[in-house]
Coordinates of C-alpha atoms and ligand atoms in Angstrom, one line a residue:
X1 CA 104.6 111.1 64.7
X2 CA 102.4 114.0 66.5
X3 CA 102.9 114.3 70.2
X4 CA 99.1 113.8 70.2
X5 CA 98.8 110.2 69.8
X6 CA 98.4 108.3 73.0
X7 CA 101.5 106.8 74.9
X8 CA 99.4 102.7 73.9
X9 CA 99.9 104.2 69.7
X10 CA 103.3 105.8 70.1
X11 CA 105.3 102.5 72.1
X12 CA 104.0 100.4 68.9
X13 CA 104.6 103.2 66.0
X14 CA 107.2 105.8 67.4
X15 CA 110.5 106.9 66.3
X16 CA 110.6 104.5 63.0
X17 CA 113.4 104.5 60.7
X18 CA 112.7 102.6 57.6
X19 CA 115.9 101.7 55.3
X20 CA 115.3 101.4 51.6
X21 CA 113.9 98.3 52.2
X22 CA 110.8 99.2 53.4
X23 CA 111.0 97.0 56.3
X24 CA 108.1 96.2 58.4
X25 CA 110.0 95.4 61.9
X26 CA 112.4 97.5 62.9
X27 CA 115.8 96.3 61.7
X28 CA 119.4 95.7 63.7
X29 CA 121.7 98.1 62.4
X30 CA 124.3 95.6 64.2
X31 CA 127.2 97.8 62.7
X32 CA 130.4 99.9 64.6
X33 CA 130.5 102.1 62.0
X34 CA 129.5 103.6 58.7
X35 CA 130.8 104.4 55.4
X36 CA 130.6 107.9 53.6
X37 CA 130.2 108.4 49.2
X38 CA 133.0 110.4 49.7
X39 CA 135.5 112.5 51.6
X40 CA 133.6 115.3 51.4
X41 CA 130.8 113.2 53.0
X42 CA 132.7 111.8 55.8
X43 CA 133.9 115.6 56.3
X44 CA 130.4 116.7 56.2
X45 CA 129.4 114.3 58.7
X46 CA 131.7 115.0 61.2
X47 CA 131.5 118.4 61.6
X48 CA 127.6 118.5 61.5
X49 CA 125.6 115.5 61.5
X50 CA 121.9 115.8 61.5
X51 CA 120.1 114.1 63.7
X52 CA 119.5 110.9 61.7
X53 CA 123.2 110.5 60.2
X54 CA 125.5 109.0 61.5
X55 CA 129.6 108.3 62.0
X56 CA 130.4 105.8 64.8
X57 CA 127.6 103.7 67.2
X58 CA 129.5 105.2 70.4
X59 CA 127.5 108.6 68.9
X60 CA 124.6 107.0 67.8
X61 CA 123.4 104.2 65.7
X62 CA 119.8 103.8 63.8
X63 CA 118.8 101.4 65.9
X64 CA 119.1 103.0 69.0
X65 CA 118.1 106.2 67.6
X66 CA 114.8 104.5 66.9
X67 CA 114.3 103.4 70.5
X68 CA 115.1 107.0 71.9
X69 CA 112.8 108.6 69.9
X70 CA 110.3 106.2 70.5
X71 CA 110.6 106.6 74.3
X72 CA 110.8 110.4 74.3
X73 CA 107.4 109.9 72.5
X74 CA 106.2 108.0 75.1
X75 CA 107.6 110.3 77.8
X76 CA 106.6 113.1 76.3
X77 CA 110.2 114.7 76.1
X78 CA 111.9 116.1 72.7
X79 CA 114.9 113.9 73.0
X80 CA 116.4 111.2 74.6
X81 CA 119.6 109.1 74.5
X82 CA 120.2 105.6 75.1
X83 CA 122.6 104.1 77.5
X84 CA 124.1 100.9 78.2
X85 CA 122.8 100.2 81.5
X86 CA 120.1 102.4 84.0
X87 CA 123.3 103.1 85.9
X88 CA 125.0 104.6 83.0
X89 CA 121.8 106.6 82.4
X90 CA 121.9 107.7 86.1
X91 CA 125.7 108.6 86.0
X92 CA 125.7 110.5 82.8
X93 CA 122.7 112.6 83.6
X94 CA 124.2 113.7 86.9
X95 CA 127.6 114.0 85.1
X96 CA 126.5 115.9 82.0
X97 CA 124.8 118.6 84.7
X98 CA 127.3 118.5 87.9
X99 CA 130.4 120.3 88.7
X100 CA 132.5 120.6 91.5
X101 CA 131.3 123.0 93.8
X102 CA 127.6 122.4 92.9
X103 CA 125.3 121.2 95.1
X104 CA 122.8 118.3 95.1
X105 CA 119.7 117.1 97.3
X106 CA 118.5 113.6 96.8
X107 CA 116.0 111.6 98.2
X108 CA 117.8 108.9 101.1
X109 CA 115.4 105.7 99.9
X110 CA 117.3 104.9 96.4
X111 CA 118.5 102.2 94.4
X112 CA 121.7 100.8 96.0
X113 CA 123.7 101.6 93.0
X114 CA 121.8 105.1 92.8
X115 CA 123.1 105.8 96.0
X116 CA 126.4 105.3 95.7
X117 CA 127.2 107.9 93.3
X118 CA 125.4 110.0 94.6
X119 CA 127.2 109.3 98.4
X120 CA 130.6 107.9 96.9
X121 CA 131.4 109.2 93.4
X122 CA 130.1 113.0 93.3
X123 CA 131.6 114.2 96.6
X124 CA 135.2 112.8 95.0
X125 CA 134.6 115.5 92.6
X126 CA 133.8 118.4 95.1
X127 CA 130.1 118.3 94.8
X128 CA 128.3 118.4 97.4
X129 CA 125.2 116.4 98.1
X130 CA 122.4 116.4 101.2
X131 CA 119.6 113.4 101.9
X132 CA 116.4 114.1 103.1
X133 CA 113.5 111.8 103.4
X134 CA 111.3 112.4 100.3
X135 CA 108.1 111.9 100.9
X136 CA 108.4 115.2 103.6
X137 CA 107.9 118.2 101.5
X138 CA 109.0 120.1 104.2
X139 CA 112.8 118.2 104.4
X140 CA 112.9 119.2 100.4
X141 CA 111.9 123.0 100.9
X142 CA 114.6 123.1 103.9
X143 CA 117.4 121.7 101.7
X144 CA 116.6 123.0 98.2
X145 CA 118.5 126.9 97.7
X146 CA 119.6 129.0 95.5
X147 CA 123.1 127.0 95.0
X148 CA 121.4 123.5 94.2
X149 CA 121.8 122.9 90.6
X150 CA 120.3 119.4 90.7
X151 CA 117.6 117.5 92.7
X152 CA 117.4 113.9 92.3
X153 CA 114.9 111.2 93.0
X154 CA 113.1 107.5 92.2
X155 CA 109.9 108.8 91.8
X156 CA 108.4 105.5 93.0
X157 CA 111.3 104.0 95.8
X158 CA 112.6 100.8 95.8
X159 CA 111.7 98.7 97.7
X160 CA 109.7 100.9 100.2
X161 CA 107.4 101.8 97.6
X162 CA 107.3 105.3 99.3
X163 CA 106.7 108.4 96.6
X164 CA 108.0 111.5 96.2
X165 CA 105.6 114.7 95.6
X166 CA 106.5 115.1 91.8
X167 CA 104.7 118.5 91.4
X168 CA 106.2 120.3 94.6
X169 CA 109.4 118.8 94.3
X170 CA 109.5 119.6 90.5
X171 CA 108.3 123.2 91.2
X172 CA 110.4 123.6 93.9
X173 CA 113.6 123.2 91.9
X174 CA 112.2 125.4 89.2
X175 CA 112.2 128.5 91.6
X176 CA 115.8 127.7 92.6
X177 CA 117.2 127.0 89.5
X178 CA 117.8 123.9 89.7
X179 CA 117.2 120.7 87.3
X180 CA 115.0 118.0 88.3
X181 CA 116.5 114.5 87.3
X182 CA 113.8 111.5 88.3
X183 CA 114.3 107.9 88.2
X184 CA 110.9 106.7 87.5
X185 CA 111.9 103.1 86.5
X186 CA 109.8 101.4 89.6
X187 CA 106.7 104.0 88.0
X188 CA 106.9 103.5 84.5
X189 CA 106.0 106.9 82.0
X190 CA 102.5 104.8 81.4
X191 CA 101.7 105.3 85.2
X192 CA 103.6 108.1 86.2
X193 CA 104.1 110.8 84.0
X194 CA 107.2 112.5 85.4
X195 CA 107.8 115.1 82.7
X196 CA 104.1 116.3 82.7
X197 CA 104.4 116.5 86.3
X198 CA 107.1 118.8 85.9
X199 CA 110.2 116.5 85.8
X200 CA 113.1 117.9 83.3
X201 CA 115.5 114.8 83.2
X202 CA 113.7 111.7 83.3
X203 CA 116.1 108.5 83.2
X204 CA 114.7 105.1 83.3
X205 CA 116.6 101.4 83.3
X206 CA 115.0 99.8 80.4
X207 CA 116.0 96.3 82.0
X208 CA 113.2 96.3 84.0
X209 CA 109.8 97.4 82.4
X210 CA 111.0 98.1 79.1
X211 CA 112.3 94.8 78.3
X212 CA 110.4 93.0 80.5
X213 CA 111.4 89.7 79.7
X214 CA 114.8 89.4 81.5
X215 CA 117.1 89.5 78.5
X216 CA 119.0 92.5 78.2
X217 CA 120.7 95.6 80.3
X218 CA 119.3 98.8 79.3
X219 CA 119.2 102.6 80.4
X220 CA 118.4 105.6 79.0
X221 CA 118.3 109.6 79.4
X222 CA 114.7 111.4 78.3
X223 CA 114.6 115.6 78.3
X224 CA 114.9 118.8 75.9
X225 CA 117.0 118.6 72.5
X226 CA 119.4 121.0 74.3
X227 CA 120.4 118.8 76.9
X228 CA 120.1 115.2 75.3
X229 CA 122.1 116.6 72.6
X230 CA 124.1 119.4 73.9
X231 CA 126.2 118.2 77.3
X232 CA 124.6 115.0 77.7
X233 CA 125.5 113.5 74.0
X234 CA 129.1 115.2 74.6
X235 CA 129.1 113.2 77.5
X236 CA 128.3 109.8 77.0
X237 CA 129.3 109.9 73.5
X238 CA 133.0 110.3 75.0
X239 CA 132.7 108.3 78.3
X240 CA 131.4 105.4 75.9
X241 CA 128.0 104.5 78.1
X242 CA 126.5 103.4 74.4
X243 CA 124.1 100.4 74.0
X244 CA 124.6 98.2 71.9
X245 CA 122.2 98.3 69.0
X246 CA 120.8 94.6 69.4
X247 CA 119.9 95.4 72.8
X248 CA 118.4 98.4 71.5
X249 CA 116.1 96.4 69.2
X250 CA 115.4 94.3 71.8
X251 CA 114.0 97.1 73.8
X252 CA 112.0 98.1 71.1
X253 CA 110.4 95.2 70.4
X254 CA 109.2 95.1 73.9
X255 CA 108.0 98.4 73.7
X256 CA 105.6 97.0 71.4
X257 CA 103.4 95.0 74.3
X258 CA 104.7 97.6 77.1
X259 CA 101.4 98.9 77.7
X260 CA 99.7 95.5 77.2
X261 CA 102.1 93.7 80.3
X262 CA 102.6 96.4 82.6
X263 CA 98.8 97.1 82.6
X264 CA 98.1 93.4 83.1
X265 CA 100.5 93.2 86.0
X266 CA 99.3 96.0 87.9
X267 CA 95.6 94.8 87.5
X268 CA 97.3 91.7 88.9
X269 CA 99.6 92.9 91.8
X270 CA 96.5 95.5 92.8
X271 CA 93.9 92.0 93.0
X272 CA 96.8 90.3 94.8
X273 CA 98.0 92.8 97.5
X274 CA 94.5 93.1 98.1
X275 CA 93.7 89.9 99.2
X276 CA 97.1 89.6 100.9
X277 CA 96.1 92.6 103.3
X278 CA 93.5 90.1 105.0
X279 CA 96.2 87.4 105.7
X280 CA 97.2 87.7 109.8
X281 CA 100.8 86.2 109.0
X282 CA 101.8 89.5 107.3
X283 CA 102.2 92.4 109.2
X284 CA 101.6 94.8 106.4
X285 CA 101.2 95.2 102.0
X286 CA 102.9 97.9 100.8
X287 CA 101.4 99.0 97.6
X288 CA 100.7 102.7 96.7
X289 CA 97.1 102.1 95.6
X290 CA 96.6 100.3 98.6
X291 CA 94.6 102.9 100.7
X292 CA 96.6 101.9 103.9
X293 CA 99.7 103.0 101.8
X294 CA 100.6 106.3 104.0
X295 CA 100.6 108.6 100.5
X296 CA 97.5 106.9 99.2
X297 CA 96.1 110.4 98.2
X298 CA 99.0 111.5 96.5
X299 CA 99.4 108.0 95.0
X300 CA 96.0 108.3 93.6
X301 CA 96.5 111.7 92.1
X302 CA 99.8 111.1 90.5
X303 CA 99.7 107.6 89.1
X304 CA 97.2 106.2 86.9
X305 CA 97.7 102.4 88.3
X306 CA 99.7 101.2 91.3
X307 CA 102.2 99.6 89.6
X308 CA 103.7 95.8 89.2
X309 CA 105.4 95.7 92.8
X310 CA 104.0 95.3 96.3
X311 CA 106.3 95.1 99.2
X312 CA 105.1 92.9 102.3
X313 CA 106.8 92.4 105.6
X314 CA 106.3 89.1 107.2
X315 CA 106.2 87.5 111.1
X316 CA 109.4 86.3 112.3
X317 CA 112.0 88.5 110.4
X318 CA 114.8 87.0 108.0
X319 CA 113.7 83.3 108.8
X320 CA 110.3 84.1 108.4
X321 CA 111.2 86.2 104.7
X322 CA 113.4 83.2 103.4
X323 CA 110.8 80.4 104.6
X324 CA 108.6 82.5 102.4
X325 CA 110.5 82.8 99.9
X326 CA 111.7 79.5 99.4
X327 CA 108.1 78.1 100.1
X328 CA 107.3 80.0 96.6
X329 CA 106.4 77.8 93.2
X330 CA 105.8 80.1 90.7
X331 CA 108.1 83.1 91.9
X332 CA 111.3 83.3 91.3
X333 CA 113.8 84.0 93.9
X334 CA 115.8 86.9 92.3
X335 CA 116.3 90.9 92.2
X336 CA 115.0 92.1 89.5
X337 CA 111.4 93.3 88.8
X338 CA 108.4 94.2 86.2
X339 CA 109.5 91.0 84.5
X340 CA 106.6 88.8 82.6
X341 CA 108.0 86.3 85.3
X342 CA 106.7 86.7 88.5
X343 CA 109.6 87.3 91.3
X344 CA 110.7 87.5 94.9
X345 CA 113.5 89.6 96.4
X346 CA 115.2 89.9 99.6
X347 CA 116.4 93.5 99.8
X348 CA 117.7 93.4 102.8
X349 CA 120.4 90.7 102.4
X350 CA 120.2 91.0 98.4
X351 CA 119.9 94.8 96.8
X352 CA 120.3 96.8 100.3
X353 CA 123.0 94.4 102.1
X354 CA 125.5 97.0 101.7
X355 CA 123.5 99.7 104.3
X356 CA 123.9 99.3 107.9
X357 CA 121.1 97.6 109.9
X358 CA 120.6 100.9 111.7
X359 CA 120.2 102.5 108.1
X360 CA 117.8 99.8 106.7
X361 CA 115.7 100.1 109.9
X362 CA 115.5 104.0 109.6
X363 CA 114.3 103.5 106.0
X364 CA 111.8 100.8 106.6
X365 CA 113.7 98.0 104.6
X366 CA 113.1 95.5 107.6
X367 CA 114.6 91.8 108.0
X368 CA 111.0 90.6 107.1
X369 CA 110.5 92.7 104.2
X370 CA 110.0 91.5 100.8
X371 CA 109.8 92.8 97.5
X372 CA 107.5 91.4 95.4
X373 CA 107.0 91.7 91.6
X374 CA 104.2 90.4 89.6
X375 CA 104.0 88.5 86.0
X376 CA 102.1 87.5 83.2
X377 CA 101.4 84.4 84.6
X378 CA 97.5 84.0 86.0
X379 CA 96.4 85.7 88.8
X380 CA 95.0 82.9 90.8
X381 CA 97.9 80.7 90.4
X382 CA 100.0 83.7 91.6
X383 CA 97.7 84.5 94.7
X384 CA 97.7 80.8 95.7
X385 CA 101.2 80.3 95.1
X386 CA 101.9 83.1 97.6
X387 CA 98.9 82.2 100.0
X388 CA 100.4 78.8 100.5
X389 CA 103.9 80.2 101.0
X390 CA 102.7 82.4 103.6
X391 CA 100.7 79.2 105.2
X392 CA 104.4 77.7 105.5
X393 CA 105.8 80.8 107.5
Ligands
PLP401 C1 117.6 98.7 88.2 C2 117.6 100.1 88.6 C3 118.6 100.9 88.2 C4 119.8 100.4 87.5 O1 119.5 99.9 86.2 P1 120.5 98.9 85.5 O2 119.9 98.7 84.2 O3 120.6 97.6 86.3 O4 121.8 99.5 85.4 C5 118.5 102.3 88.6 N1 117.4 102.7 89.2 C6 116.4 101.9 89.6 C7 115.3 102.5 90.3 C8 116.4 100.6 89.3 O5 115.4 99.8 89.7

């Protein structure tokens, strides 16, 4: 399908592989392997399979190959290759790039997980890796030089819901050389569009948004053809970070109503932290199309909605979060987001637990903070379910 079909056409039509068949879904190709005609074949395929052939699902699998292309559709990208988990996605994009010797600057609010390769895993390998506070351009031009080969961000932080300047970052890197890898799972590609913005490795976890509905672990790697399948196929192909195809289909099924749920919960969360904003028992709403959000401008320029999460920080700390929390009916007390269910997480004591206070506190992930991400269920019952658990702090 043409690039020029909008991102609502391609996550319903993209990437298809129809077998003989003439199937209208797309179908589970729940199989470890294939078989060849002849020995020739099997030969053949070995030596140069073309891009919709196939040898062993550790490589690639019909399935799967249908959500990557659908997703690099919907990105925007030429490629893309699916992973069993975001992390694997993380890992394997900063693996199939990286080095040792090489250096690496990364922004310090990140996924816990995120961060510990980054602070943990690389520098066992001699690479070399500075922090600086993304939202300050300035921190970014400082750090960035001619020996970084990689920058790395979450385009939209979790759970600080800060943002990182996409287009100077992106450009930035360009002039230096160096490749821009963005985790834009908290963003989504239908509000942030990282690889228009400049973005050359975009990686998402396809548990949260893609799926949606809190069944399966998913990742994957979006970029050029050159890189998906030149060092970052080699990669993961060998490492063995493959999906497995029925969580592949599960992903694309979802992708079918992506743009219908992620649209309807950030209509939702942008009504709800709204009206949260007037309540005097929370100290603040953190939500980037909020305009008290400090990078509401560039928030407003770079993403088309505000997304499905708003953070809020309570009175009274860590009592005053879990009385909160566990005055909640309708949301679920858990740590994952951009589910159809609506849900409630802790970071500081859940997701961030392994930081030091004085860490948390520099990055704004307070005892009172909570991270909240909103369903498909109404919006009224939603705001009152939270209005009366704030009543309770
Ligand atoms: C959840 C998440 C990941 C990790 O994804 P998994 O699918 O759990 O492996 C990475 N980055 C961000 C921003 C996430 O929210």
């Amino acid at each position: 399908m043409a690039k020029t079909y909008s991102k609502q056409t391609v996550a319903v039509q993209g990437g298809v592989l129809r077998s003989q068949f003439g199937e209208t879904s797309e179908a589970i190709f729940l199989t470890q392997g294939f078989v060849y005609d002849s020995a020739e074949q099997a030969e053949a395929r070995f030596s140069q399979a073309q891009p919709n052939e196939f040898t062993y699902s550790r490589y690639g699998n019909p399935t799967t190959r249908m959500l990557e292309n659908r997703m690099a559709q919907i990105e925007g990208t030429e490629d893309g290759f699916a992973t069993a988990s975001g992390m694997a996605a993380v890992n394997g994009s900063l693996c199939a790039i990286l080095k040792a010797g090489d250096h690496v600057v990364a922004s310090r609010v990140l996924f816990g997980s995120c961060l510990y390769i980054l602070e943990n895993i690389l520098p066992k390998f001699g690479i070399q890796v500075d922090f600086v506070d993304g939202t300050d351009n300035q921190q970014w031009a400082h750090k960035v030089k001619p020996n970084t080969r990689a920058v790395f961000f979450e385009s939209l932080a979790n759970p600080t819901l800060e943002l990182v300047d996409v287009e100077f970052v992106s450009k930035l890197a360009q002039k230096n050389n160096a490749i821009t890898i963005a985790d834009n799972a908290l963003a989504t590609p239908l509000f942030l569009p990282a690889h228009e913005l400049g973005i050359n490795v975009v990686v998402y976890s396809t548990t949260k948004h893609t799926d949606g509905q809190g069944r399966a672990i998913g990742g994957i790697v979006l970029g050029t053809k050159d890189f998906i399948r030149g060092p970052l196929e080699s990669y993961m192909k060998h490492s063995g970070g493959a999906p497995s195809p029925f969580n592949s289909w599960i992903m694309l099924k979802s992708l079918d109503t992506l743009n219908l749920r992620v649209n309807y919960q950030a209509d939702t969360a942008m009504h709800v932290a709204t009206n949260l904003e007037k309540s005097t028992k929370i100290r603040k709403v953190i939500y980037p199309h909020l305009k008290s959000h400090p990078q509401y401008t560039l928030a407003k320029k770079q993403m088309k909605k505000g997304g499905t999460v708003f953070a809020i920080e309570v009175e009274g700390g860590k009592e005053g979060a879990f009385r909160f929390m566990n005055n909640l009916k309708i949301f679920r007390v858990t740590n994952n987001f951009g589910d159809a269910k609506s849900l409630v997480t802790h970071p500081a004591t859940t997701t961030h637990q392994r930081l030091t206070q004085a860490q948390r506190n520099s990055f704004g992930i307070h005892d009172g903070l909570v991270r909240v991400s909103v369903g498909l269920e109404d919006r009224d019952d939603i705001l009152e379910d939270l209005d009366t658990a704030i009543q309770a702090i």
